Coordinates of C-alpha atoms in Angstrom, one line a residue:
X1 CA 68.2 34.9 -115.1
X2 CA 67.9 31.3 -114.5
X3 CA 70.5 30.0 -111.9
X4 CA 72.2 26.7 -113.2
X5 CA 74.7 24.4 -111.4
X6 CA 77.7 24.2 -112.8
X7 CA 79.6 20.6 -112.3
X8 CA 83.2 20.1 -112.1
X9 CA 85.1 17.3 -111.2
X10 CA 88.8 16.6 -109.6
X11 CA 91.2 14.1 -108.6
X12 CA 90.6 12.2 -105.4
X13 CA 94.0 11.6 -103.2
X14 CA 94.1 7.9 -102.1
X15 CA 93.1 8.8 -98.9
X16 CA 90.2 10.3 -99.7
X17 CA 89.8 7.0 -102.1
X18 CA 88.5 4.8 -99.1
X19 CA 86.0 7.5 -98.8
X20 CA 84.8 7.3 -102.0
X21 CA 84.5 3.9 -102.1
X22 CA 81.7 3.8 -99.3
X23 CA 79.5 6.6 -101.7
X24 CA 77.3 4.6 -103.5
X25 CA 76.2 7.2 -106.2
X26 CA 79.6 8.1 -107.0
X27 CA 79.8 8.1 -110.9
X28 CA 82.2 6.6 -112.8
X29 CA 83.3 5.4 -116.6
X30 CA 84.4 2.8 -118.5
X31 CA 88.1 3.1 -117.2
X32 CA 87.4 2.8 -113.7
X33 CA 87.9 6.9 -113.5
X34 CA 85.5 8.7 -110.5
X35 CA 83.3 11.5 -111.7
X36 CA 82.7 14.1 -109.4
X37 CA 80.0 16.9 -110.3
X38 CA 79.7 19.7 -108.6
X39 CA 76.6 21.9 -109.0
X40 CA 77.1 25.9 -108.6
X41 CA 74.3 28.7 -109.7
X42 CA 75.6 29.9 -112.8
X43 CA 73.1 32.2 -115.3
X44 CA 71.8 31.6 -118.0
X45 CA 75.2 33.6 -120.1
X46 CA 77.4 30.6 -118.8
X47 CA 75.3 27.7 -119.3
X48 CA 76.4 27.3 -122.5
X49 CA 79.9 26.7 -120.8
X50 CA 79.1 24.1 -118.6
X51 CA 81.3 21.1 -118.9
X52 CA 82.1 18.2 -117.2
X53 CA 85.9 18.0 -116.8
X54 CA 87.3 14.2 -116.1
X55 CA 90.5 13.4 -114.3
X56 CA 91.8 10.3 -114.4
X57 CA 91.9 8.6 -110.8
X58 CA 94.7 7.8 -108.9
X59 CA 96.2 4.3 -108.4
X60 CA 95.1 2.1 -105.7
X61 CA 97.5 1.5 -102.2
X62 CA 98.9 -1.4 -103.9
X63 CA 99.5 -0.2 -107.5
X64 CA 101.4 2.7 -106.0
X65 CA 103.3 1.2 -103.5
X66 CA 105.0 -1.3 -106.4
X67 CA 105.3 1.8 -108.5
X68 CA 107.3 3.6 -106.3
X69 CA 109.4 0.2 -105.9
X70 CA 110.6 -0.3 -109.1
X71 CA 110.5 2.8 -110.9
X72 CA 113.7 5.1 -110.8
X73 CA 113.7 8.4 -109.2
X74 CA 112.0 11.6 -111.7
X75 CA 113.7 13.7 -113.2
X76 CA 111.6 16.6 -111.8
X77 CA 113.9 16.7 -108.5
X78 CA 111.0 15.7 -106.5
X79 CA 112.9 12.4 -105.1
X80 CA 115.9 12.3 -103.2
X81 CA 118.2 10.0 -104.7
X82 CA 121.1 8.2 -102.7
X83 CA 124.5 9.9 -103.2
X84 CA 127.1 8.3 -105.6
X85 CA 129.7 6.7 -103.5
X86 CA 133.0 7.2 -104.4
X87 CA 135.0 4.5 -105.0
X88 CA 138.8 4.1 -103.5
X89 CA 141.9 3.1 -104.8
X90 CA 144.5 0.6 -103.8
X91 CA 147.2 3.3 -102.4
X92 CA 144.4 4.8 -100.4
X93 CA 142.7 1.5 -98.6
X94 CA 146.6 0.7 -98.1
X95 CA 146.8 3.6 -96.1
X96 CA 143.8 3.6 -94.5
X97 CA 145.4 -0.2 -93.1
X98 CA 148.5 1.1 -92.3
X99 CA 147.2 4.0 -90.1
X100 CA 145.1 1.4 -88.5
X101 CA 148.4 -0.9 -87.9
X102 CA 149.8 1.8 -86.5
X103 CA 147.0 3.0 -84.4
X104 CA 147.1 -0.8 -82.9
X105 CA 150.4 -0.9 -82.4
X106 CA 150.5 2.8 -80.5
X107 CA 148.2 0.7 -78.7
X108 CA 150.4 -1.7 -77.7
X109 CA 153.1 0.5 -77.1
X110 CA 151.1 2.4 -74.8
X111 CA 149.7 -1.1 -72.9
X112 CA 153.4 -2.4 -72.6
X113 CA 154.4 0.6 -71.3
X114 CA 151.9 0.8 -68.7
X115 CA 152.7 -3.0 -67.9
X116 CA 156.8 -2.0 -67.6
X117 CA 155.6 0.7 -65.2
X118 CA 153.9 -1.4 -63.1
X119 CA 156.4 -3.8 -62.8
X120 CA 158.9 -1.4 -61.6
X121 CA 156.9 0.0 -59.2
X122 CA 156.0 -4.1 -58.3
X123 CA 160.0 -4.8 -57.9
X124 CA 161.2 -1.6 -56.8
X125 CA 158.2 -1.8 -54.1
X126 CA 159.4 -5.5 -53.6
X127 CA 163.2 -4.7 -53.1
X128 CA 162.6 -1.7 -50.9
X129 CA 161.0 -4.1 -48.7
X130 CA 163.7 -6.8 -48.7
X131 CA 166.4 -3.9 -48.0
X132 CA 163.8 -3.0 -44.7
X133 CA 163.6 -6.6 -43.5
X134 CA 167.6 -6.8 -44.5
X135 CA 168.3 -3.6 -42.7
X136 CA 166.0 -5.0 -39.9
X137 CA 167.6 -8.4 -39.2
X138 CA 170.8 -6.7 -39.2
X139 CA 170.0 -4.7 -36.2
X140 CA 171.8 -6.0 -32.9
X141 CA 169.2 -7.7 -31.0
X142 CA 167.9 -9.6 -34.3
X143 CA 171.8 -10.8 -35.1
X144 CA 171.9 -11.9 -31.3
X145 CA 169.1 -14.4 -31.8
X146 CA 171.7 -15.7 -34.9
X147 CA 174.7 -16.6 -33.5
X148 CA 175.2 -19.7 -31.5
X149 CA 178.1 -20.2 -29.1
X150 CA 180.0 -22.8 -29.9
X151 CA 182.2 -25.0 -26.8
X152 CA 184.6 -27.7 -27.2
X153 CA 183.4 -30.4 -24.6
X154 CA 186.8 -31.8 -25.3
X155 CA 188.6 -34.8 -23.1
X156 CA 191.6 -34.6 -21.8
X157 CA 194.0 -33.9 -25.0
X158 CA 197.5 -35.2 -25.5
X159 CA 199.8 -34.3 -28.3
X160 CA 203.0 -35.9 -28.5
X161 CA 204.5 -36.2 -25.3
X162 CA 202.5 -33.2 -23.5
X163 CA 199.3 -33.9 -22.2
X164 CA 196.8 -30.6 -21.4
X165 CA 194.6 -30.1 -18.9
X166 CA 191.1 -31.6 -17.8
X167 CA 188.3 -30.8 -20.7
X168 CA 187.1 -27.4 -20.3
X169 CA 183.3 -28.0 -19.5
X170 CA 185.4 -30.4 -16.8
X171 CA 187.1 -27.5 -15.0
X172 CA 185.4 -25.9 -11.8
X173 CA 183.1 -23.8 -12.6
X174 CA 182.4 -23.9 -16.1
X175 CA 178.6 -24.2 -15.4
X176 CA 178.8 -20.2 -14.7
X177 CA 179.6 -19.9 -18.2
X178 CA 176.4 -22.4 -19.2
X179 CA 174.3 -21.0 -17.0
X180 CA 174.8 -17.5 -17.8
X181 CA 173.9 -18.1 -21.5
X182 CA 170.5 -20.3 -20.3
X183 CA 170.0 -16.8 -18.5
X184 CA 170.2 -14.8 -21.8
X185 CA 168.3 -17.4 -23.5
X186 CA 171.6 -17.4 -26.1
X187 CA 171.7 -20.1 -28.4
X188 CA 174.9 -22.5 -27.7
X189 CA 176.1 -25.9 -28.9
X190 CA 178.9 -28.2 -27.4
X191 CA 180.4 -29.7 -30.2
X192 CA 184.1 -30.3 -31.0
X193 CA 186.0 -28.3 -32.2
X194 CA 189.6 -27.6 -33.9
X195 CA 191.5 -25.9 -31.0
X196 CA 190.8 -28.2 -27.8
X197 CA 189.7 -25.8 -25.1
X198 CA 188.3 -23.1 -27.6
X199 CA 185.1 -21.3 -27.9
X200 CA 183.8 -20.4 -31.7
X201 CA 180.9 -18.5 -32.7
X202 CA 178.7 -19.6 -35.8
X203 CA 176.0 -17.2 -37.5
X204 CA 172.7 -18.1 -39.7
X205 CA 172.8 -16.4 -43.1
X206 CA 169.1 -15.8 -43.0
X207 CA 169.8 -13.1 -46.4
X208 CA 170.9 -16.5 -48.0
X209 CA 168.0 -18.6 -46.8
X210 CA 169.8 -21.2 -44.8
X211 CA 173.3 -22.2 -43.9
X212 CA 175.8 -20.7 -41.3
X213 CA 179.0 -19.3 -41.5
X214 CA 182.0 -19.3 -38.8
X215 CA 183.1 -16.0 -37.3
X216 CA 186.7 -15.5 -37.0
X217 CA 186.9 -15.1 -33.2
X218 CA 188.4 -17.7 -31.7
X219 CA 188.5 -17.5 -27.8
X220 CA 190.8 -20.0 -25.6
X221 CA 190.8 -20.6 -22.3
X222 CA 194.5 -21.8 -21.0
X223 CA 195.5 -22.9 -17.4
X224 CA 198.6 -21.7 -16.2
X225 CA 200.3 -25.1 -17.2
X226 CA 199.5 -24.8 -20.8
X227 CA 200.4 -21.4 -21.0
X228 CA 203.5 -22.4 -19.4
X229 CA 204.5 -24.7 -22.1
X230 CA 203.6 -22.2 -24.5
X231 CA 205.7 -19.7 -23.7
X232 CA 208.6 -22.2 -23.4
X233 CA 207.7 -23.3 -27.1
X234 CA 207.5 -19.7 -27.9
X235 CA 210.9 -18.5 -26.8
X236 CA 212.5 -21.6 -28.2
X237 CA 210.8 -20.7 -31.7
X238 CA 212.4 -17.1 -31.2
X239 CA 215.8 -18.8 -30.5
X240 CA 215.4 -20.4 -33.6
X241 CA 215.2 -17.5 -35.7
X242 CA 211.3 -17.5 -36.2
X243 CA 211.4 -21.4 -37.0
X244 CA 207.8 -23.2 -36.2
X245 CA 209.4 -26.3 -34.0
X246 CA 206.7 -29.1 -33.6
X247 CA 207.5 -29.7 -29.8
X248 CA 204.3 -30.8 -28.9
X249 CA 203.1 -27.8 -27.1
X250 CA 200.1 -26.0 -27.0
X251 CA 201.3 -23.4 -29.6
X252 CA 201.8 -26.2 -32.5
X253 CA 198.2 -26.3 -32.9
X254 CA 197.2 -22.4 -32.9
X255 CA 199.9 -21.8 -35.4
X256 CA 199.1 -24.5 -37.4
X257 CA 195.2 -23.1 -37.5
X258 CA 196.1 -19.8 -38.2
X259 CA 198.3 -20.8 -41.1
X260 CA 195.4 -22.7 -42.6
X261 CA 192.6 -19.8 -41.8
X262 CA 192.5 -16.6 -40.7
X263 CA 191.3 -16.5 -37.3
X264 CA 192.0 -13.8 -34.5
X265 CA 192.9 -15.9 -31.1
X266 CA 192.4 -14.5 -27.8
X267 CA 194.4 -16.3 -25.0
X268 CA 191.9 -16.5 -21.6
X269 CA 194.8 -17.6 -19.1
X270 CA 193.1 -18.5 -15.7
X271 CA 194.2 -19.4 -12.8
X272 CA 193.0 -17.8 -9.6
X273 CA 196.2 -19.1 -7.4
X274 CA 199.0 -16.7 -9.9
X275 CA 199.8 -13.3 -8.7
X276 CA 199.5 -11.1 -11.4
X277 CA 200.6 -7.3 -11.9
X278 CA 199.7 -4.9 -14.7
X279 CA 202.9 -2.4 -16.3
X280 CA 202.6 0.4 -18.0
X281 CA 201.3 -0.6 -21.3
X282 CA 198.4 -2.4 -19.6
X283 CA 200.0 -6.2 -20.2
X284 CA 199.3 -8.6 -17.4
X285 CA 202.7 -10.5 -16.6
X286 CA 202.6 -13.2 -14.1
X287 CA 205.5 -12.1 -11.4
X288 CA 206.9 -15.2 -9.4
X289 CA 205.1 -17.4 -9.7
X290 CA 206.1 -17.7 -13.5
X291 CA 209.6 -16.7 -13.4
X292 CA 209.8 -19.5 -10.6
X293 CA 208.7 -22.2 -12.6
X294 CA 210.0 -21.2 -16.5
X295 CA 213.1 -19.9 -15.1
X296 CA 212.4 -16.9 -17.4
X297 CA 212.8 -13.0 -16.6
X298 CA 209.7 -10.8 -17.4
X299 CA 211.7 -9.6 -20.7
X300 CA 211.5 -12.9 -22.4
X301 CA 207.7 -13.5 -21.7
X302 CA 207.2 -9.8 -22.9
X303 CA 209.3 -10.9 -25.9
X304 CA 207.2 -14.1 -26.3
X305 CA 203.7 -12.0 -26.1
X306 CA 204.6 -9.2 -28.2
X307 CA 205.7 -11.9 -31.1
X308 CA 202.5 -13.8 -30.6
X309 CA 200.6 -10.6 -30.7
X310 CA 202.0 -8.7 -33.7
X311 CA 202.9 -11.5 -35.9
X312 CA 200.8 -14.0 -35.5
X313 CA 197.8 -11.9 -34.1
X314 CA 197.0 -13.9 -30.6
X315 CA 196.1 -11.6 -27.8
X316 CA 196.9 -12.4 -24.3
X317 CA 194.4 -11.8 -21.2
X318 CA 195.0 -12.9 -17.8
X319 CA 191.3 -13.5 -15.7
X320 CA 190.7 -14.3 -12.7
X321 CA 187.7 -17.8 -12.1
X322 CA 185.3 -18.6 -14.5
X323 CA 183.3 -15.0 -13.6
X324 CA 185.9 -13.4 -15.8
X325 CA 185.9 -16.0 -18.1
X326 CA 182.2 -15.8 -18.7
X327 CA 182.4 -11.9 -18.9
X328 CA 185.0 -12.4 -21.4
X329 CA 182.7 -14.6 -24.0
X330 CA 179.5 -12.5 -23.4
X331 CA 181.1 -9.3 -24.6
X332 CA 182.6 -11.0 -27.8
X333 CA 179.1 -12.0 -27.9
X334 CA 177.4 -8.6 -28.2
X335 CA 180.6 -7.5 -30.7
X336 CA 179.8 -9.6 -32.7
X337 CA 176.2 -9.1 -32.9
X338 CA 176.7 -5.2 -33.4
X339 CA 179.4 -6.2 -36.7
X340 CA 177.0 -6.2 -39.3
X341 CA 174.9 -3.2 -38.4
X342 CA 178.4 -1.0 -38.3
X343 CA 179.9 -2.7 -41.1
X344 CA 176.4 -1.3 -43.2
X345 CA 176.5 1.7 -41.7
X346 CA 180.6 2.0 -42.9
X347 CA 179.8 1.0 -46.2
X348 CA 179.1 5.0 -47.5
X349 CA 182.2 6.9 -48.2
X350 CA 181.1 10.1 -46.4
X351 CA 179.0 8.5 -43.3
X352 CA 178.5 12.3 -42.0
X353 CA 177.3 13.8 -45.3
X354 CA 173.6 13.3 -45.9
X355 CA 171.5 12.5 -49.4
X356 CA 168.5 14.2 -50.5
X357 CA 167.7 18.1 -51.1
X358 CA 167.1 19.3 -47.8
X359 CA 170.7 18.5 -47.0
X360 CA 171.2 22.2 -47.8
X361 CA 173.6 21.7 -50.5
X362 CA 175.0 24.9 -52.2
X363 CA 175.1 25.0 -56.3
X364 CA 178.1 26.1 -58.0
X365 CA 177.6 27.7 -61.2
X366 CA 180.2 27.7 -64.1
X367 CA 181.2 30.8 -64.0
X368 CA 181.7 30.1 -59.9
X369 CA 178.8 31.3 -58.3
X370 CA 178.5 29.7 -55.1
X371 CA 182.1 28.8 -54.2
X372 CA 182.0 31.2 -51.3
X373 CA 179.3 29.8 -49.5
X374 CA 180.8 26.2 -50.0
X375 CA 183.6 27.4 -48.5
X376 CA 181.6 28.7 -45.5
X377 CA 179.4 25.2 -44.7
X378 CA 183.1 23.7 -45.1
X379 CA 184.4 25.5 -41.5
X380 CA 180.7 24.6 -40.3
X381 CA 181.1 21.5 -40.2
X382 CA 183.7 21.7 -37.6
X383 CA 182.4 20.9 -34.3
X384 CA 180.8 24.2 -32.6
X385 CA 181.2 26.1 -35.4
X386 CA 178.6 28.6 -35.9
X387 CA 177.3 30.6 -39.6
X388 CA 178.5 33.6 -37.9
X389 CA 182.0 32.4 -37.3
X390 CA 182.3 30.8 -40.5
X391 CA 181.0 34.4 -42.4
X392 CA 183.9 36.0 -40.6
X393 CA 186.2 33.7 -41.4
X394 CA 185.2 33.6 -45.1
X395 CA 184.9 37.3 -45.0
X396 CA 188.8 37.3 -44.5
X397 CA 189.9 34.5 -46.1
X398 CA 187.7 34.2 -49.2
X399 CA 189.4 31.0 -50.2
X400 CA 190.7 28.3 -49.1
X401 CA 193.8 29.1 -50.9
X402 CA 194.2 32.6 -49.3
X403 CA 194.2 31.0 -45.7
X404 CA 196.8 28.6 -46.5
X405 CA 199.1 31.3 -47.8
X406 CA 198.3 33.6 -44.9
X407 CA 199.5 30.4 -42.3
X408 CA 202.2 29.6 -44.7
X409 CA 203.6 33.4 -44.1
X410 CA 203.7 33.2 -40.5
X411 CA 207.0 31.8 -39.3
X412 CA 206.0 30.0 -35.2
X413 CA 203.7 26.9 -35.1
X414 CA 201.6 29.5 -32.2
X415 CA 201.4 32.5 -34.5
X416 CA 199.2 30.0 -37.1
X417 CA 197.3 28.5 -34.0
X418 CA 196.2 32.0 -32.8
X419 CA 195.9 33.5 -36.7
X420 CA 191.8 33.5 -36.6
X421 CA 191.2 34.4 -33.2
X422 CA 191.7 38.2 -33.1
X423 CA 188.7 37.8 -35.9
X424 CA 185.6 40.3 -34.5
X425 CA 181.9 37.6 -35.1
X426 CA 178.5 40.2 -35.3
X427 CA 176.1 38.0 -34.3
X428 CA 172.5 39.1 -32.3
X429 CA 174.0 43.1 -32.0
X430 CA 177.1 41.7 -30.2
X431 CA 180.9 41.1 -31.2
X432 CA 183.0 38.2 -29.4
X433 CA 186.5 37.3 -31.4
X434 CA 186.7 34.0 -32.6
X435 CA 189.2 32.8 -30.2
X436 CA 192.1 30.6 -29.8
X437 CA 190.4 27.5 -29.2
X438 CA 188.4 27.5 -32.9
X439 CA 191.3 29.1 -34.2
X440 CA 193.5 26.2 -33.7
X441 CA 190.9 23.8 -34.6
X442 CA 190.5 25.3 -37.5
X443 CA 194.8 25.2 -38.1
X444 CA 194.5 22.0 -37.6
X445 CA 191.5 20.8 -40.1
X446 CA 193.6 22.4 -43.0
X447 CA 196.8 21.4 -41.9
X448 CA 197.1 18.4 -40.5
X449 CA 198.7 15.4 -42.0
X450 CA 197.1 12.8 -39.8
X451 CA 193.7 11.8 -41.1
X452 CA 193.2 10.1 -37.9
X453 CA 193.7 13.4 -35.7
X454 CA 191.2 14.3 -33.4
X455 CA 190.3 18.1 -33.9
X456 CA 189.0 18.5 -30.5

């Protein structure tokens, strides 16, 4: 059998195109189509089927690129087509911006919030440290470089008919007293002032900013003569039933002062020639020498000091030079630089009680859990007071109640006083009793009517 090629002929992808294109010989028909024959061995049987089979050519680059541009996706399920989106509704883009408003204004919330915080922290931070430089200028040696001694240069003063002595900075040896506070590097002023022959003290309000305020001390130093005349003026006013007589003495003005202010006026009588004796409340009385030239007994200059003292509140010290004198003002001095610092420290209602959890509080429950060991730190905090004696003491006396009832029984003021100390305290493998001493003190905590008594 003869051996025939068989041609057949297939589509050409367009890659494959370009290839073509370079083929001189390729065959092709009126439309433009590419004829391809293959040539195979086929007999002589199948020569009769031998047929040339034409495809039609694909579409150049160009054609198919705009074709797959503009026409829609097949049917076939060969593309993939973009979803459908699904269109909202007015309620639901609504919500959509009303979580979003309220996202935004969590936001805020949150960022105001944060900004509150820090501006807490900011002024707590900033008042803690006022109350520390507060606290700080408070503190004695800081109030010391505040106050400012005040003198009266003063002249020779005359009221009515009675004329006082020289001007105080005048006197021998006032420069003790100016050159004592140079020492101390105190601030001091001479400057007039309302009492002739007085001493005031001012203090900078540095809290405030600026400014100064007048302490209430008021300090005067007498000679003998003006306190002479003073007391004469004094016991006269007593005479008269309490009557303020304008006599022109050295009282007029003090009284007239204190009426107007409140001031506390301490009398420094000097005079280093007068005798002087102490009795037995600790008053200095002048002895001769002042009963020679008032013509009074000691009992009507008592009577004249203990007036001045307890209704008008001038004290009375008798000092000897300017030594004294100076003494005198530099302790008022340091009082009243330590004032402020113990009026702070006054200010809490229980001083001795501390703040804060490791003050070893005890909690009371409702149903009162706890009562018993409240009761206990209660006796320990009486001075040398130990756990152990207060567990004993509690041990017999559960309450507080019971051991008022127990002193209440007992019929002598020694039989309560001694009512604790036969108590037996375990403490370490030992027993001691209590003892009289902590038993009285103890008496005397829970019975006393005195809140000024001194346990010890």
């Amino acid at each position: 059998m003869s051996a025939l090629r068989r041609a057949k002929t297939w589509e050409i992808s367009e890659s494959e195109e370009s290839d073509a294109e370079t083929i001189p010989d390729l065959n092709r028909d009126e439309s433009g189509q590419i004829l391809i024959t293959v040539s195979t061995d086929l007999t002589d049987d199948q020569s009769s089927d031998h047929k040339c089979k034409t495809l039609p050519s694909s579409p150049t680059k160009t054609e198919s690129s705009q074709t797959s541009a503009l026409s829609p996706p097949r049917s076939d399920g060969c593309g993939t087509p973009s979803p459908a989106r699904k269109r909202r509704t007015k309620e639901e883009i609504e919500a959509d911006r009303q979580a979003a408003r309220e996202r935004k204004e969590a936001r805020d919330r949150q960022r105001a919030a944060r900004a509150r915080e820090k501006e807490d922290r900011r002024q707590e931070q900033q008042r803690r440290r006022e109350a520390a430089e507060n606290l700080k200028s408070l503190r004695p040696e800081n109030c010391l470089r505040c106050l400012t001694v005040c003198i009266d240069p003063g002249t020779p003063c005359c009221l009515q008919t009675v004329c006082f002595s020289p001007a105080l900075l005048q006197q021998d040896g006032s420069d003790i007293l100016l050159d004592t506070l140079t020492t101390f590097e105190w601030r001091f002023s001479i400057e007039s002032q309302q009492l002739p022959h007085s001493i005031t003290w001012t203090r900078d309000l540095i809290q405030q900013g600026v400014g100064s305020v007048e302490e209430e001390q008021v300090v005067l130093v007498l000679g003998l003569t003006d306190f002479m005349d003073m007391v004469i003026s004094g016991k006269k006013m007593l005479d008269s039933e309490g009557e303020e007589t304008r006599m022109g003495s050295f009282l007029s003005p003090i009284l007239e002062c204190l009426n107007r202010e409140a001031k506390k006026v301490t009398l420094l009588v000097s005079d280093s020639q007068t005798d002087n004796r102490t009795d037995a409340y600790g008053v200095h009385l002048l002895d001769e020498t002042l009963q020679s030239k008032l013509g009074m007994e000691n009992l009507d200059v008592e009577e004249v000091l203990v007036y001045l003292q307890l209704c008008k509140n001038i004290s009375l010290v008798f000092l000897q030079g300017w030594q004294e004198v100076t003494n005198h003002v530099c302790a008022v001095t340091k009082a009243l630089s330590k004032r402020p610092f113990k009026l702070l420290t006054e200010q809490a209602e229980l001083p001795f009680c501390v703040d804060g959890s490791w003050a070893s509080g005890v909690r009371v429950e409702r149903d009162g859990l706890g009562l018993i060991q409240v009761w206990s730190r209660q006796i320990q905090q009486l001075n040398r007071v130990s756990p152990a004696v207060a567990s004993t003491v509690t041990a017999a006396y559960p309450s507080p109640q019971l051991l008022l009832q127990a002193y209440q029984s007992l019929g002598s003021e020694e039989d309560r006083k001694g009512l604790l100390a036969a108590l037996l305290v375990k403490s370490g493998g030992k027993e001691r009793r209590i003892g009289p001493e902590i038993s009285a003190r103890v008496y005397r905590c829970f019975t006393a009517q005195n809140p000024q008594l001194v346990l010890d």
